Amino acid sequence: MYKRRDRAYELRKQNKSYNEINILLGIPKSTLSSWFKDSNWSLEIKRRLIKKSQKKAIKQLRLMALANREKWKKIHLSYRIRAREQFPQLFINPIFGAGLAIYWGEGDKKLKNCIVRISNIDYRMLKVFIIFLVTACNVKLEKIKFWMLLYPDLNEKKCKKYWSKMLNVSPRQFIKSQYIKGREKIKKVTNGVCSVQVYNRELKEKIIEWISLYSDKLQEAGIV
């Protein structure tokens, strides 16, 4: 036992952890702890090992994060490649062009939030965009969500009823409304602003790519 203990001391002074000594000598970690817990030199080794382990963990996390980013870059690129392949066939559909034009002017362009979203006070524009989502983008109607931006003096229930009727969608598809905060309490629009949105990173990547291709087509035609 003394030889094993002496060997354990040698290994510990070589900056070996309890786990490594346990594997090499078969001595329980609880026993090793009882031998070294009052030794200042061993405590210093423990601090160094903890610091080394933390640095290693941070490095591993960074490598994992980098690998994950590269993975998603490839996935997002595949969405855009698919969008280019689909564009020629979709381009001949008038609703496709109308939907892209609406999103080009009114849509949320931030890719990171993964939300395809437009907001407007004109139900006709929103209705065209819904048709675009359903017929050109193959989005199921029930997957589309709606929310309203309201002034303080507007009745939420009344506004929801209006938008639900004009867009021909279920009131259950509306998520929590937001009220404009501030001193001004005079309503600016009768039924607030309605937002149409779909949470779908693939679709957003495609729409942004389609808009770029659509712009190129318009330039080729001398329109813009």
PDB file of C-alpha atoms in Angstrom:
ATOM      1  CA  MET A   1       0.000   0.000   0.000  1.00  0.00           C
ATOM      2  CA  TYR A   2       2.862   2.355   0.859  1.00  0.00           C
ATOM      3  CA  LYS A   3       4.447   1.801  -2.538  1.00  0.00           C
ATOM      4  CA  ARG A   4       1.144   2.658  -4.205  1.00  0.00           C
ATOM      5  CA  ARG A   5       0.834   5.716  -2.016  1.00  0.00           C
ATOM      6  CA  ASP A   6       4.361   6.815  -2.891  1.00  0.00           C
ATOM      7  CA  ARG A   7       3.579   6.253  -6.561  1.00  0.00           C
ATOM      8  CA  ALA A   8       0.371   8.259  -6.170  1.00  0.00           C
ATOM      9  CA  TYR A   9       2.384  11.139  -4.702  1.00  0.00           C
ATOM     10  CA  GLU A  10       4.793  10.989  -7.635  1.00  0.00           C
ATOM     11  CA  LEU A  11       1.961  11.080 -10.141  1.00  0.00           C
ATOM     12  CA  ARG A  12       0.217  13.905  -8.322  1.00  0.00           C
ATOM     13  CA  LYS A  13       3.413  15.950  -8.395  1.00  0.00           C
ATOM     14  CA  GLN A  14       3.489  15.312 -12.136  1.00  0.00           C
ATOM     15  CA  ASN A  15       0.205  17.283 -12.301  1.00  0.00           C
ATOM     16  CA  LYS A  16      -1.970  14.191 -12.674  1.00  0.00           C
ATOM     17  CA  SER A  17      -5.620  14.500 -11.703  1.00  0.00           C
ATOM     18  CA  TYR A  18      -7.341  12.172  -9.227  1.00  0.00           C
ATOM     19  CA  ASN A  19      -9.149  10.575 -12.138  1.00  0.00           C
ATOM     20  CA  GLU A  20      -5.899   9.863 -13.999  1.00  0.00           C
ATOM     21  CA  ILE A  21      -4.257   8.397 -10.872  1.00  0.00           C
ATOM     22  CA  ASN A  22      -7.338   6.281 -10.252  1.00  0.00           C
ATOM     23  CA  ILE A  23      -7.099   4.844 -13.762  1.00  0.00           C
ATOM     24  CA  LEU A  24      -3.348   4.166 -13.468  1.00  0.00           C
ATOM     25  CA  LEU A  25      -3.245   2.744  -9.930  1.00  0.00           C
ATOM     26  CA  GLY A  26      -6.819   1.763  -9.158  1.00  0.00           C
ATOM     27  CA  ILE A  27      -6.878   3.885  -5.997  1.00  0.00           C
ATOM     28  CA  PRO A  28     -10.337   5.351  -5.232  1.00  0.00           C
ATOM     29  CA  LYS A  29     -10.608   9.113  -5.693  1.00  0.00           C
ATOM     30  CA  SER A  30     -11.984   9.436  -2.173  1.00  0.00           C
ATOM     31  CA  THR A  31      -8.751   7.893  -0.841  1.00  0.00           C
ATOM     32  CA  LEU A  32      -6.621  10.194  -2.963  1.00  0.00           C
ATOM     33  CA  SER A  33      -8.571  13.173  -1.676  1.00  0.00           C
ATOM     34  CA  SER A  34      -7.962  12.150   1.935  1.00  0.00           C
ATOM     35  CA  TRP A  35      -4.217  11.895   1.223  1.00  0.00           C
ATOM     36  CA  PHE A  36      -3.809  15.217  -0.558  1.00  0.00           C
ATOM     37  CA  LYS A  37      -6.545  17.508   0.786  1.00  0.00           C
ATOM     38  CA  ASP A  38      -4.278  19.229   3.338  1.00  0.00           C
ATOM     39  CA  SER A  39      -1.269  19.605   1.028  1.00  0.00           C
ATOM     40  CA  ASN A  40      -0.860  23.131  -0.314  1.00  0.00           C
ATOM     41  CA  TRP A  41       1.159  21.939  -3.280  1.00  0.00           C
ATOM     42  CA  SER A  42      -1.661  19.526  -4.229  1.00  0.00           C
ATOM     43  CA  LEU A  43      -4.254  22.294  -3.915  1.00  0.00           C
ATOM     44  CA  GLU A  44      -2.170  24.430  -6.266  1.00  0.00           C
ATOM     45  CA  ILE A  45      -2.079  21.551  -8.748  1.00  0.00           C
ATOM     46  CA  LYS A  46      -5.857  21.275  -8.410  1.00  0.00           C
ATOM     47  CA  ARG A  47      -6.268  24.970  -9.247  1.00  0.00           C
ATOM     48  CA  ARG A  48      -4.026  24.623 -12.292  1.00  0.00           C
ATOM     49  CA  LEU A  49      -5.916  21.552 -13.484  1.00  0.00           C
ATOM     50  CA  ILE A  50      -9.269  23.323 -13.064  1.00  0.00           C
ATOM     51  CA  LYS A  51      -7.996  26.320 -15.030  1.00  0.00           C
ATOM     52  CA  LYS A  52      -6.625  24.044 -17.744  1.00  0.00           C
ATOM     53  CA  SER A  53      -9.919  22.155 -17.901  1.00  0.00           C
ATOM     54  CA  GLN A  54     -11.889  25.390 -18.190  1.00  0.00           C
ATOM     55  CA  LYS A  55      -9.697  26.617 -21.044  1.00  0.00           C
ATOM     56  CA  LYS A  56     -10.120  23.291 -22.809  1.00  0.00           C
ATOM     57  CA  ALA A  57     -13.895  23.418 -22.345  1.00  0.00           C
ATOM     58  CA  ILE A  58     -14.060  26.966 -23.727  1.00  0.00           C
ATOM     59  CA  LYS A  59     -11.984  25.937 -26.739  1.00  0.00           C
ATOM     60  CA  GLN A  60     -14.239  22.941 -27.368  1.00  0.00           C
ATOM     61  CA  LEU A  61     -17.350  25.128 -27.131  1.00  0.00           C
ATOM     62  CA  ARG A  62     -15.872  27.571 -29.632  1.00  0.00           C
ATOM     63  CA  LEU A  63     -15.029  24.758 -32.026  1.00  0.00           C
ATOM     64  CA  MET A  64     -18.541  23.347 -31.661  1.00  0.00           C
ATOM     65  CA  ALA A  65     -20.072  26.784 -32.252  1.00  0.00           C
ATOM     66  CA  LEU A  66     -17.900  27.269 -35.340  1.00  0.00           C
ATOM     67  CA  ALA A  67     -18.844  23.842 -36.687  1.00  0.00           C
ATOM     68  CA  ASN A  68     -22.512  24.596 -36.035  1.00  0.00           C
ATOM     69  CA  ARG A  69     -22.276  27.931 -37.870  1.00  0.00           C
ATOM     70  CA  GLU A  70     -20.621  26.256 -40.843  1.00  0.00           C
ATOM     71  CA  LYS A  71     -23.308  23.591 -40.837  1.00  0.00           C
ATOM     72  CA  TRP A  72     -26.099  26.184 -40.944  1.00  0.00           C
ATOM     73  CA  LYS A  73     -24.293  28.221 -43.608  1.00  0.00           C
ATOM     74  CA  LYS A  74     -24.381  25.160 -45.846  1.00  0.00           C
ATOM     75  CA  ILE A  75     -28.049  24.550 -45.061  1.00  0.00           C
ATOM     76  CA  HIS A  76     -28.971  28.181 -45.783  1.00  0.00           C
ATOM     77  CA  LEU A  77     -26.976  28.083 -49.014  1.00  0.00           C
ATOM     78  CA  SER A  78     -28.911  24.971 -50.051  1.00  0.00           C
ATOM     79  CA  TYR A  79     -32.162  26.933 -49.543  1.00  0.00           C
ATOM     80  CA  ARG A  80     -30.938  29.653 -51.912  1.00  0.00           C
ATOM     81  CA  ILE A  81     -29.757  27.156 -54.502  1.00  0.00           C
ATOM     82  CA  ARG A  82     -33.197  25.555 -54.413  1.00  0.00           C
ATOM     83  CA  ALA A  83     -34.777  29.008 -54.777  1.00  0.00           C
ATOM     84  CA  ARG A  84     -32.762  29.616 -57.957  1.00  0.00           C
ATOM     85  CA  GLU A  85     -33.909  26.290 -59.351  1.00  0.00           C
ATOM     86  CA  GLN A  86     -37.558  27.095 -58.615  1.00  0.00           C
ATOM     87  CA  PHE A  87     -37.508  30.684 -59.869  1.00  0.00           C
ATOM     88  CA  PRO A  88     -37.976  30.180 -63.657  1.00  0.00           C
ATOM     89  CA  GLN A  89     -41.183  28.192 -63.177  1.00  0.00           C
ATOM     90  CA  LEU A  90     -42.543  30.466 -60.458  1.00  0.00           C
ATOM     91  CA  PHE A  91     -41.716  33.655 -62.374  1.00  0.00           C
ATOM     92  CA  ILE A  92     -44.502  33.071 -64.908  1.00  0.00           C
ATOM     93  CA  ASN A  93     -47.114  33.175 -62.124  1.00  0.00           C
ATOM     94  CA  PRO A  94     -48.482  36.765 -61.694  1.00  0.00           C
ATOM     95  CA  ILE A  95     -49.193  36.142 -58.003  1.00  0.00           C
ATOM     96  CA  PHE A  96     -45.536  35.230 -57.496  1.00  0.00           C
ATOM     97  CA  GLY A  97     -44.378  38.553 -58.907  1.00  0.00           C
ATOM     98  CA  ALA A  98     -46.991  40.449 -56.911  1.00  0.00           C
ATOM     99  CA  GLY A  99     -45.983  38.716 -53.683  1.00  0.00           C
ATOM    100  CA  LEU A 100     -42.294  39.435 -54.249  1.00  0.00           C
ATOM    101  CA  ALA A 101     -43.005  43.085 -55.044  1.00  0.00           C
ATOM    102  CA  ILE A 102     -44.991  43.422 -51.816  1.00  0.00           C
ATOM    103  CA  TYR A 103     -42.256  41.811 -49.753  1.00  0.00           C
ATOM    104  CA  TRP A 104     -39.560  43.823 -51.509  1.00  0.00           C
ATOM    105  CA  GLY A 105     -41.278  47.000 -50.380  1.00  0.00           C
ATOM    106  CA  GLU A 106     -42.929  46.033 -47.099  1.00  0.00           C
ATOM    107  CA  GLY A 107     -41.279  42.863 -45.818  1.00  0.00           C
ATOM    108  CA  ASP A 108     -38.971  42.122 -42.918  1.00  0.00           C
ATOM    109  CA  LYS A 109     -35.501  41.510 -44.420  1.00  0.00           C
ATOM    110  CA  LYS A 110     -33.649  40.368 -41.268  1.00  0.00           C
ATOM    111  CA  LEU A 111     -32.698  36.753 -41.921  1.00  0.00           C
ATOM    112  CA  LYS A 112     -31.665  35.912 -38.358  1.00  0.00           C
ATOM    113  CA  ASN A 113     -35.168  36.253 -36.918  1.00  0.00           C
ATOM    114  CA  CYS A 114     -36.428  33.591 -39.383  1.00  0.00           C
ATOM    115  CA  ILE A 115     -39.766  35.416 -39.726  1.00  0.00           C
ATOM    116  CA  VAL A 116     -41.429  36.108 -43.064  1.00  0.00           C
ATOM    117  CA  ARG A 117     -43.511  39.170 -42.177  1.00  0.00           C
ATOM    118  CA  ILE A 118     -45.268  42.171 -43.684  1.00  0.00           C
ATOM    119  CA  SER A 119     -47.429  44.797 -41.982  1.00  0.00           C
ATOM    120  CA  ASN A 120     -49.959  47.166 -43.518  1.00  0.00           C
ATOM    121  CA  ILE A 121     -53.298  48.909 -43.058  1.00  0.00           C
ATOM    122  CA  ASP A 122     -54.591  47.809 -46.478  1.00  0.00           C
ATOM    123  CA  TYR A 123     -56.300  44.422 -46.271  1.00  0.00           C
ATOM    124  CA  ARG A 124     -56.051  44.006 -50.054  1.00  0.00           C
ATOM    125  CA  MET A 125     -52.261  44.024 -49.968  1.00  0.00           C
ATOM    126  CA  LEU A 126     -52.222  41.538 -47.110  1.00  0.00           C
ATOM    127  CA  LYS A 127     -54.718  39.321 -48.902  1.00  0.00           C
ATOM    128  CA  VAL A 128     -52.540  39.184 -52.026  1.00  0.00           C
ATOM    129  CA  PHE A 129     -49.549  38.283 -49.879  1.00  0.00           C
ATOM    130  CA  ILE A 130     -51.494  35.484 -48.174  1.00  0.00           C
ATOM    131  CA  ILE A 131     -52.413  34.077 -51.605  1.00  0.00           C
ATOM    132  CA  PHE A 132     -48.725  34.303 -52.551  1.00  0.00           C
ATOM    133  CA  LEU A 133     -47.733  32.343 -49.433  1.00  0.00           C
ATOM    134  CA  VAL A 134     -50.349  29.652 -49.967  1.00  0.00           C
ATOM    135  CA  THR A 135     -50.237  29.171 -53.748  1.00  0.00           C
ATOM    136  CA  ALA A 136     -46.651  30.066 -54.690  1.00  0.00           C
ATOM    137  CA  CYS A 137     -44.814  29.106 -51.490  1.00  0.00           C
ATOM    138  CA  ASN A 138     -46.945  26.109 -50.452  1.00  0.00           C
ATOM    139  CA  VAL A 139     -47.518  27.453 -46.941  1.00  0.00           C
ATOM    140  CA  LYS A 140     -50.569  25.979 -45.242  1.00  0.00           C
ATOM    141  CA  LEU A 141     -53.069  28.695 -44.328  1.00  0.00           C
ATOM    142  CA  GLU A 142     -53.275  27.492 -40.728  1.00  0.00           C
ATOM    143  CA  LYS A 143     -49.500  28.020 -40.354  1.00  0.00           C
ATOM    144  CA  ILE A 144     -49.863  31.744 -41.027  1.00  0.00           C
ATOM    145  CA  LYS A 145     -50.153  33.945 -37.940  1.00  0.00           C
ATOM    146  CA  PHE A 146     -51.501  37.471 -37.562  1.00  0.00           C
ATOM    147  CA  TRP A 147     -51.053  40.219 -35.020  1.00  0.00           C
ATOM    148  CA  MET A 148     -52.261  43.794 -34.722  1.00  0.00           C
ATOM    149  CA  LEU A 149     -50.577  47.047 -33.783  1.00  0.00           C
ATOM    150  CA  LEU A 150     -53.228  49.254 -32.168  1.00  0.00           C
ATOM    151  CA  TYR A 151     -53.605  52.769 -30.842  1.00  0.00           C
ATOM    152  CA  PRO A 152     -54.829  53.062 -27.230  1.00  0.00           C
ATOM    153  CA  ASP A 153     -58.377  54.056 -28.184  1.00  0.00           C
ATOM    154  CA  LEU A 154     -58.957  51.112 -30.539  1.00  0.00           C
ATOM    155  CA  ASN A 155     -61.017  48.112 -29.470  1.00  0.00           C
ATOM    156  CA  GLU A 156     -58.982  44.935 -29.937  1.00  0.00           C
ATOM    157  CA  LYS A 157     -61.979  42.645 -30.326  1.00  0.00           C
ATOM    158  CA  LYS A 158     -63.556  44.888 -32.953  1.00  0.00           C
ATOM    159  CA  CYS A 159     -60.294  45.226 -34.890  1.00  0.00           C
ATOM    160  CA  LYS A 160     -59.665  41.483 -34.815  1.00  0.00           C
ATOM    161  CA  LYS A 161     -63.166  40.867 -36.135  1.00  0.00           C
ATOM    162  CA  TYR A 162     -62.508  43.296 -38.985  1.00  0.00           C
ATOM    163  CA  TRP A 163     -59.178  41.789 -40.038  1.00  0.00           C
ATOM    164  CA  SER A 164     -60.426  38.239 -39.637  1.00  0.00           C
ATOM    165  CA  LYS A 165     -63.374  38.982 -41.903  1.00  0.00           C
ATOM    166  CA  MET A 166     -61.455  40.941 -44.547  1.00  0.00           C
ATOM    167  CA  LEU A 167     -58.632  38.394 -44.748  1.00  0.00           C
ATOM    168  CA  ASN A 168     -60.961  35.408 -44.419  1.00  0.00           C
ATOM    169  CA  VAL A 169     -58.940  33.791 -41.642  1.00  0.00           C
ATOM    170  CA  SER A 170     -59.781  32.402 -38.223  1.00  0.00           C
ATOM    171  CA  PRO A 171     -59.558  34.738 -35.191  1.00  0.00           C
ATOM    172  CA  ARG A 172     -57.648  31.888 -33.515  1.00  0.00           C
ATOM    173  CA  GLN A 173     -54.728  32.602 -35.841  1.00  0.00           C
ATOM    174  CA  PHE A 174     -54.176  35.998 -34.220  1.00  0.00           C
ATOM    175  CA  ILE A 175     -51.456  36.225 -31.613  1.00  0.00           C
ATOM    176  CA  LYS A 176     -51.219  38.850 -28.872  1.00  0.00           C
ATOM    177  CA  SER A 177     -51.759  42.417 -30.092  1.00  0.00           C
ATOM    178  CA  GLN A 178     -49.451  45.311 -29.298  1.00  0.00           C
ATOM    179  CA  TYR A 179     -50.604  48.780 -28.312  1.00  0.00           C
ATOM    180  CA  ILE A 180     -48.727  51.917 -29.258  1.00  0.00           C
ATOM    181  CA  LYS A 181     -47.621  53.650 -26.081  1.00  0.00           C
ATOM    182  CA  GLY A 182     -47.325  57.410 -25.824  1.00  0.00           C
ATOM    183  CA  ARG A 183     -49.152  60.608 -25.120  1.00  0.00           C
ATOM    184  CA  GLU A 184     -51.024  60.692 -28.406  1.00  0.00           C
ATOM    185  CA  LYS A 185     -54.320  58.869 -27.964  1.00  0.00           C
ATOM    186  CA  ILE A 186     -56.162  59.913 -31.122  1.00  0.00           C
ATOM    187  CA  LYS A 187     -56.483  56.937 -33.438  1.00  0.00           C
ATOM    188  CA  LYS A 188     -54.527  57.265 -36.651  1.00  0.00           C
ATOM    189  CA  VAL A 189     -56.123  54.324 -38.461  1.00  0.00           C
ATOM    190  CA  THR A 190     -59.566  52.835 -37.971  1.00  0.00           C
ATOM    191  CA  ASN A 191     -58.575  49.210 -37.471  1.00  0.00           C
ATOM    192  CA  GLY A 192     -54.909  49.387 -36.561  1.00  0.00           C
ATOM    193  CA  VAL A 193     -52.046  47.834 -38.483  1.00  0.00           C
ATOM    194  CA  CYS A 194     -52.197  44.121 -39.261  1.00  0.00           C
ATOM    195  CA  SER A 195     -49.147  41.920 -39.653  1.00  0.00           C
ATOM    196  CA  VAL A 196     -49.015  38.641 -41.582  1.00  0.00           C
ATOM    197  CA  GLN A 197     -46.190  36.327 -40.572  1.00  0.00           C
ATOM    198  CA  VAL A 198     -44.773  32.841 -40.964  1.00  0.00           C
ATOM    199  CA  TYR A 199     -41.879  31.465 -38.918  1.00  0.00           C
ATOM    200  CA  ASN A 200     -39.765  29.718 -41.555  1.00  0.00           C
ATOM    201  CA  ARG A 201     -36.043  30.350 -42.193  1.00  0.00           C
ATOM    202  CA  GLU A 202     -36.035  28.312 -45.395  1.00  0.00           C
ATOM    203  CA  LEU A 203     -38.865  30.350 -46.893  1.00  0.00           C
ATOM    204  CA  LYS A 204     -37.247  33.620 -45.857  1.00  0.00           C
ATOM    205  CA  GLU A 205     -33.943  32.647 -47.482  1.00  0.00           C
ATOM    206  CA  LYS A 206     -35.852  31.750 -50.636  1.00  0.00           C
ATOM    207  CA  ILE A 207     -37.872  34.978 -50.739  1.00  0.00           C
ATOM    208  CA  ILE A 208     -34.754  37.126 -50.299  1.00  0.00           C
ATOM    209  CA  GLU A 209     -33.061  35.182 -53.099  1.00  0.00           C
ATOM    210  CA  TRP A 210     -36.149  35.427 -55.315  1.00  0.00           C
ATOM    211  CA  ILE A 211     -36.277  39.202 -54.823  1.00  0.00           C
ATOM    212  CA  SER A 212     -32.664  39.433 -55.992  1.00  0.00           C
ATOM    213  CA  LEU A 213     -33.434  37.333 -59.071  1.00  0.00           C
ATOM    214  CA  TYR A 214     -36.643  39.301 -59.684  1.00  0.00           C
ATOM    215  CA  SER A 215     -34.671  42.560 -59.541  1.00  0.00           C
ATOM    216  CA  ASP A 216     -32.214  41.179 -62.104  1.00  0.00           C
ATOM    217  CA  LYS A 217     -35.115  40.331 -64.421  1.00  0.00           C
ATOM    218  CA  LEU A 218     -36.527  43.843 -64.127  1.00  0.00           C
ATOM    219  CA  GLN A 219     -33.114  45.340 -64.887  1.00  0.00           C
ATOM    220  CA  GLU A 220     -32.727  43.112 -67.940  1.00  0.00           C
ATOM    221  CA  ALA A 221     -36.106  44.360 -69.150  1.00  0.00           C
ATOM    222  CA  GLY A 222     -35.019  47.966 -68.631  1.00  0.00           C
ATOM    223  CA  ILE A 223     -37.722  48.584 -66.030  1.00  0.00           C
ATOM    224  CA  VAL A 224     -35.386  49.550 -63.182  1.00  0.00           C
TER     225      VAL A 224
END
